[in-house]
Amino acid sequence: MCDDISVQKNVYLDQILAERRSHRRFRPEFCGEDEIRRILHAGLLAPFAAAAVGNSHDYFRRFFVVRKGSESMNAATPLVMRQVEKMSAVLEDAMQNDPALRVKAAGFVRRLSMIQSAGVIPGVGTAPYYIVVAERRGYPPVELQSLAHCLENMWLKATALGLGFQLISVTSQMSRDPAFCALLGLAPGEWELMGCAVGYPADELSPSIRPPVEDVTVWFV
Ligand SMILES: Cc1cc2nc3c(=O)[nH]c(=O)nc-3n(C[C@H](O)[C@H](O)[C@H](O)COP(=O)(O)O)c2cc1C
């Protein structure tokens, strides 16, 4: 049934889905902690892999809100940069003897190299908040998929609140870094991580442009 309320809900939902964009420039002002809490609550409402983490006594999803200028941000930033340097060295080494990888990873290697030259990790310390989300490793290992659902909910909520949001996927590389995990109070290797930056966006971005559904869909009827 398509009553007025359902039409209205869909108008708002479609608007939020279209307005969700990756913001990479933020204004310096901090948004309220209550807005951050509402974003985290949206993350908690996301689906999780119940069969994979169902037996854990301890809750399997955690949030760490790192404020720009805090001691934790100052400690985390060089650890993430060190990981970028490591990833870059390992990848460049692997590319030496693997022409297919050389082609496939060229863009990513360029990005890592730009980050190192600039000495700035996009999103880490460039936005008012860096939020790390942790999901306990379970079996089967589907934590990263679960985190993606969580982050998408957070992203949509941030959009609805008029806040900018940027995924920081290098955060996932920090899950086995002992110093980074110690900073969060987590045992290294027991959790998967993902991160995002949140703050007031510096720019207004146009809604997403995607191909028409029919161009990318095959119907088996
Ligand atoms: C798995 C995944 C990892 C991503 N990692 C990053 C990232 O580290 N930094 C970033 O700025 N954007 C990241 N993005 C955002 C994409 O670049 C972005 O969603 C895409 O370019 C489409 O733009 P839109 O989000 O504005 O629609 C990531 C997206 C996905 C799905």
Short mmCIF file of C-alpha atoms and ligand atoms in Angstrom, two decimals:
data_model
loop_
_atom_site.label_atom_id
_atom_site.label_comp_id
_atom_site.label_asym_id
_atom_site.label_seq_id
_atom_site.Cartn_x
_atom_site.Cartn_y
_atom_site.Cartn_z
CA MET A 1 0.00 0.00 0.00
CA CYS A 2 1.30 3.44 -0.91
CA ASP A 3 -0.26 5.88 1.57
CA ASP A 4 0.84 9.49 2.14
CA ILE A 5 3.27 8.55 4.92
CA SER A 6 4.97 5.95 2.79
CA VAL A 7 5.28 8.40 -0.12
CA GLN A 8 6.76 11.00 2.23
CA LYS A 9 9.23 8.50 3.75
CA ASN A 10 10.44 7.57 0.30
CA VAL A 11 10.83 11.17 -0.81
CA TYR A 12 13.11 11.82 2.20
CA LEU A 13 14.99 8.53 1.89
CA ASP A 14 15.61 9.03 -1.84
CA GLN A 15 16.83 12.55 -1.14
CA ILE A 16 19.30 11.36 1.52
CA LEU A 17 20.54 8.54 -0.72
CA ALA A 18 21.16 10.97 -3.59
CA GLU A 19 22.77 13.61 -1.36
CA ARG A 20 25.20 11.18 0.29
CA ARG A 21 28.59 12.13 -1.08
CA SER A 22 32.23 11.75 -0.12
CA HIS A 23 33.30 15.03 1.42
CA ARG A 24 37.03 15.57 1.51
CA ARG A 25 37.18 19.17 2.72
CA PHE A 26 35.79 20.20 6.09
CA ARG A 27 35.16 23.44 7.94
CA PRO A 28 37.21 23.77 11.15
CA GLU A 29 34.23 24.11 13.55
CA PHE A 30 33.26 21.04 15.57
CA CYS A 31 29.73 19.75 15.31
CA GLY A 32 28.00 18.85 18.58
CA GLU A 33 28.81 15.62 20.38
CA ASP A 34 25.09 14.84 20.29
CA GLU A 35 25.19 14.78 16.50
CA ILE A 36 28.14 12.37 16.66
CA ARG A 37 26.16 10.18 19.08
CA ARG A 38 23.22 10.12 16.66
CA ILE A 39 25.57 9.02 13.88
CA LEU A 40 26.98 6.23 16.10
CA HIS A 41 23.45 5.16 17.01
CA ALA A 42 22.66 4.82 13.29
CA GLY A 43 25.76 2.61 13.03
CA LEU A 44 24.49 0.41 15.85
CA LEU A 45 21.20 -0.06 14.00
CA ALA A 46 23.02 -1.56 11.01
CA PRO A 47 22.84 -5.30 10.40
CA PHE A 48 25.54 -7.54 11.84
CA ALA A 49 26.58 -11.12 11.19
CA ALA A 50 24.75 -12.72 14.10
CA ALA A 51 25.89 -16.25 13.25
CA ALA A 52 29.54 -15.15 13.14
CA VAL A 53 29.72 -13.18 16.40
CA GLY A 54 26.67 -14.54 18.22
CA ASN A 55 28.63 -16.33 20.97
CA SER A 56 30.72 -13.42 22.15
CA HIS A 57 29.80 -12.19 25.66
CA ASP A 58 31.33 -8.84 25.02
CA TYR A 59 29.53 -6.54 22.52
CA PHE A 60 31.14 -7.01 19.12
CA ARG A 61 30.98 -3.46 17.77
CA ARG A 62 32.84 -0.45 19.21
CA PHE A 63 33.28 3.20 18.29
CA PHE A 64 36.25 5.46 18.99
CA VAL A 65 35.73 9.18 18.46
CA VAL A 66 39.04 10.99 17.99
CA ARG A 67 38.79 14.77 18.11
CA LYS A 68 41.12 16.91 16.05
CA GLY A 69 43.84 18.41 18.26
CA SER A 70 43.45 15.73 20.96
CA GLU A 71 46.41 13.74 22.29
CA SER A 72 44.90 10.62 20.72
CA MET A 73 44.75 12.28 17.29
CA ASN A 74 48.37 13.38 17.67
CA ALA A 75 49.36 9.83 18.60
CA ALA A 76 47.27 8.09 15.90
CA THR A 77 48.31 10.23 12.94
CA PRO A 78 52.00 9.16 12.73
CA LEU A 79 50.99 5.52 13.23
CA VAL A 80 48.63 5.68 10.25
CA MET A 81 51.31 7.47 8.19
CA ARG A 82 53.81 4.73 9.08
CA GLN A 83 51.28 2.16 7.81
CA VAL A 84 50.88 4.10 4.54
CA GLU A 85 54.68 4.01 4.13
CA LYS A 86 54.77 0.26 4.83
CA MET A 87 51.92 -0.49 2.40
CA SER A 88 53.61 1.59 -0.27
CA ALA A 89 56.97 -0.19 0.17
CA VAL A 90 55.39 -3.69 0.17
CA LEU A 91 53.27 -2.92 -2.89
CA GLU A 92 56.11 -1.37 -4.88
CA ASP A 93 58.22 -4.42 -4.08
CA ALA A 94 55.47 -6.83 -5.20
CA MET A 95 54.94 -4.82 -8.39
CA GLN A 96 58.58 -5.28 -9.45
CA ASN A 97 57.95 -8.90 -10.44
CA ASP A 98 54.27 -8.74 -11.28
CA PRO A 99 53.41 -6.77 -14.45
CA ALA A 100 49.66 -7.34 -14.03
CA LEU A 101 49.78 -5.91 -10.50
CA ARG A 102 51.87 -3.00 -11.82
CA VAL A 103 49.02 -2.02 -14.13
CA LYS A 104 46.21 -2.74 -11.68
CA ALA A 105 47.73 -0.98 -8.67
CA ALA A 106 49.30 2.00 -10.48
CA GLY A 107 46.59 4.47 -9.40
CA PHE A 108 46.67 3.29 -5.79
CA VAL A 109 50.46 3.49 -5.58
CA ARG A 110 50.30 7.05 -6.93
CA ARG A 111 47.77 7.90 -4.24
CA LEU A 112 49.98 6.44 -1.48
CA SER A 113 52.92 8.38 -2.82
CA MET A 114 50.91 11.64 -2.89
CA ILE A 115 49.88 11.09 0.73
CA GLN A 116 53.52 10.60 1.72
CA SER A 117 54.72 13.69 -0.16
CA ALA A 118 51.96 15.84 1.35
CA GLY A 119 52.61 14.39 4.83
CA VAL A 120 48.83 14.41 5.39
CA ILE A 121 46.44 11.45 5.48
CA PRO A 122 43.13 12.61 3.99
CA GLY A 123 40.55 12.57 6.77
CA VAL A 124 42.95 11.88 9.66
CA GLY A 125 43.37 15.26 11.32
CA THR A 126 41.93 17.11 8.32
CA ALA A 127 38.39 16.92 9.73
CA PRO A 128 37.08 17.75 13.20
CA TYR A 129 36.42 14.08 14.00
CA TYR A 130 38.11 10.83 13.01
CA ILE A 131 35.86 7.94 14.01
CA VAL A 132 37.22 4.40 14.14
CA VAL A 133 34.71 1.56 14.18
CA ALA A 134 35.79 -1.88 15.37
CA GLU A 135 34.03 -5.20 14.80
CA ARG A 136 35.18 -8.34 16.58
CA ARG A 137 36.55 -11.04 14.30
CA GLY A 138 34.24 -14.04 14.17
CA TYR A 139 33.68 -17.09 12.05
CA PRO A 140 33.11 -16.98 9.13
CA PRO A 141 35.24 -13.84 8.89
CA VAL A 142 32.71 -11.30 7.60
CA GLU A 143 33.65 -8.36 9.82
CA LEU A 144 34.59 -6.06 6.95
CA GLN A 145 31.24 -6.60 5.27
CA SER A 146 29.51 -5.96 8.58
CA LEU A 147 31.53 -2.79 9.09
CA ALA A 148 30.55 -1.61 5.61
CA HIS A 149 26.87 -1.80 6.60
CA CYS A 150 27.59 0.07 9.81
CA LEU A 151 29.55 2.81 8.04
CA GLU A 152 26.86 3.21 5.37
CA ASN A 153 24.21 3.77 8.05
CA MET A 154 26.49 6.33 9.72
CA TRP A 155 27.12 8.01 6.35
CA LEU A 156 23.39 8.32 5.61
CA LYS A 157 22.70 9.70 9.09
CA ALA A 158 25.53 12.23 8.76
CA THR A 159 24.02 13.27 5.41
CA ALA A 160 20.58 13.70 6.97
CA LEU A 161 22.17 15.86 9.71
CA GLY A 162 23.84 18.05 7.07
CA LEU A 163 27.32 16.81 8.00
CA GLY A 164 30.14 15.82 5.66
CA PHE A 165 31.51 12.28 5.81
CA GLN A 166 34.61 10.66 4.31
CA LEU A 167 35.53 6.99 4.46
CA ILE A 168 39.14 6.42 5.55
CA SER A 169 39.80 2.89 4.39
CA VAL A 170 43.48 2.86 5.41
CA THR A 171 42.05 2.43 8.93
CA SER A 172 41.40 -1.23 8.12
CA GLN A 173 45.18 -1.71 7.74
CA MET A 174 45.64 -0.65 11.38
CA SER A 175 43.86 -3.68 12.87
CA ARG A 176 47.13 -5.56 13.47
CA ASP A 177 49.21 -2.53 14.45
CA PRO A 178 50.04 -3.05 18.15
CA ALA A 179 50.54 0.66 18.92
CA PHE A 180 47.30 1.72 17.18
CA CYS A 181 45.33 -1.06 18.89
CA ALA A 182 46.88 -0.13 22.26
CA LEU A 183 45.66 3.43 21.72
CA LEU A 184 42.11 2.07 21.29
CA GLY A 185 42.48 -0.45 24.13
CA LEU A 186 41.87 -3.39 21.76
CA ALA A 187 43.85 -6.61 21.42
CA PRO A 188 45.65 -6.52 18.06
CA GLY A 189 44.33 -9.07 15.58
CA GLU A 190 41.01 -9.63 17.41
CA TRP A 191 39.08 -6.82 15.69
CA GLU A 192 38.64 -5.50 12.17
CA LEU A 193 38.63 -1.74 11.81
CA MET A 194 37.19 0.89 9.49
CA GLY A 195 37.25 4.64 9.83
CA CYS A 196 35.63 7.84 8.69
CA ALA A 197 35.97 11.59 9.05
CA VAL A 198 33.01 13.73 10.05
CA GLY A 199 32.49 17.47 10.21
CA TYR A 200 30.72 20.36 8.55
CA PRO A 201 31.46 20.15 4.82
CA ALA A 202 33.47 22.98 3.29
CA ASP A 203 31.76 22.56 -0.09
CA GLU A 204 28.29 21.81 -1.29
CA LEU A 205 28.49 18.82 -3.64
CA SER A 206 25.96 18.00 -6.33
CA PRO A 207 23.93 14.82 -5.90
CA SER A 208 25.48 11.51 -7.04
CA ILE A 209 25.45 10.68 -10.72
CA ARG A 210 24.99 6.99 -11.52
CA PRO A 211 24.02 5.08 -14.68
CA PRO A 212 20.33 4.36 -15.25
CA VAL A 213 19.28 1.13 -13.52
CA GLU A 214 18.27 -0.51 -16.80
CA ASP A 215 21.80 -0.02 -18.23
CA VAL A 216 23.38 -2.17 -15.54
CA THR A 217 20.65 -4.70 -14.79
CA VAL A 218 19.74 -8.07 -16.28
CA TRP A 219 16.29 -9.34 -15.38
CA PHE A 220 15.67 -13.11 -15.35
CA VAL A 221 11.91 -13.37 -15.39
C1 LIG B 1 35.38 0.30 0.19
C2 LIG B 1 35.51 1.77 -0.02
C3 LIG B 1 36.65 2.42 0.42
C4 LIG B 1 36.77 3.80 0.26
N1 LIG B 1 37.87 4.44 0.76
C5 LIG B 1 37.95 5.76 0.68
C6 LIG B 1 39.04 6.46 1.29
O1 LIG B 1 39.92 5.87 1.92
N2 LIG B 1 39.09 7.80 1.17
C7 LIG B 1 38.13 8.52 0.49
O2 LIG B 1 38.22 9.74 0.40
N3 LIG B 1 37.06 7.88 -0.10
C8 LIG B 1 36.96 6.54 0.00
N4 LIG B 1 35.87 5.90 -0.54
C9 LIG B 1 34.81 6.70 -1.18
C10 LIG B 1 34.74 6.52 -2.69
O3 LIG B 1 35.89 7.02 -3.32
C11 LIG B 1 33.45 7.22 -3.16
O4 LIG B 1 32.35 6.64 -2.54
C12 LIG B 1 33.27 7.17 -4.69
O5 LIG B 1 34.28 7.89 -5.32
C13 LIG B 1 31.91 7.73 -5.11
O6 LIG B 1 31.75 9.07 -4.67
P1 LIG B 1 30.55 9.49 -3.70
O7 LIG B 1 30.78 8.80 -2.37
O8 LIG B 1 30.68 10.99 -3.55
O9 LIG B 1 29.25 9.09 -4.32
C14 LIG B 1 35.75 4.53 -0.39
C15 LIG B 1 34.59 3.85 -0.82
C16 LIG B 1 34.46 2.50 -0.63
C17 LIG B 1 33.19 1.81 -1.07
#
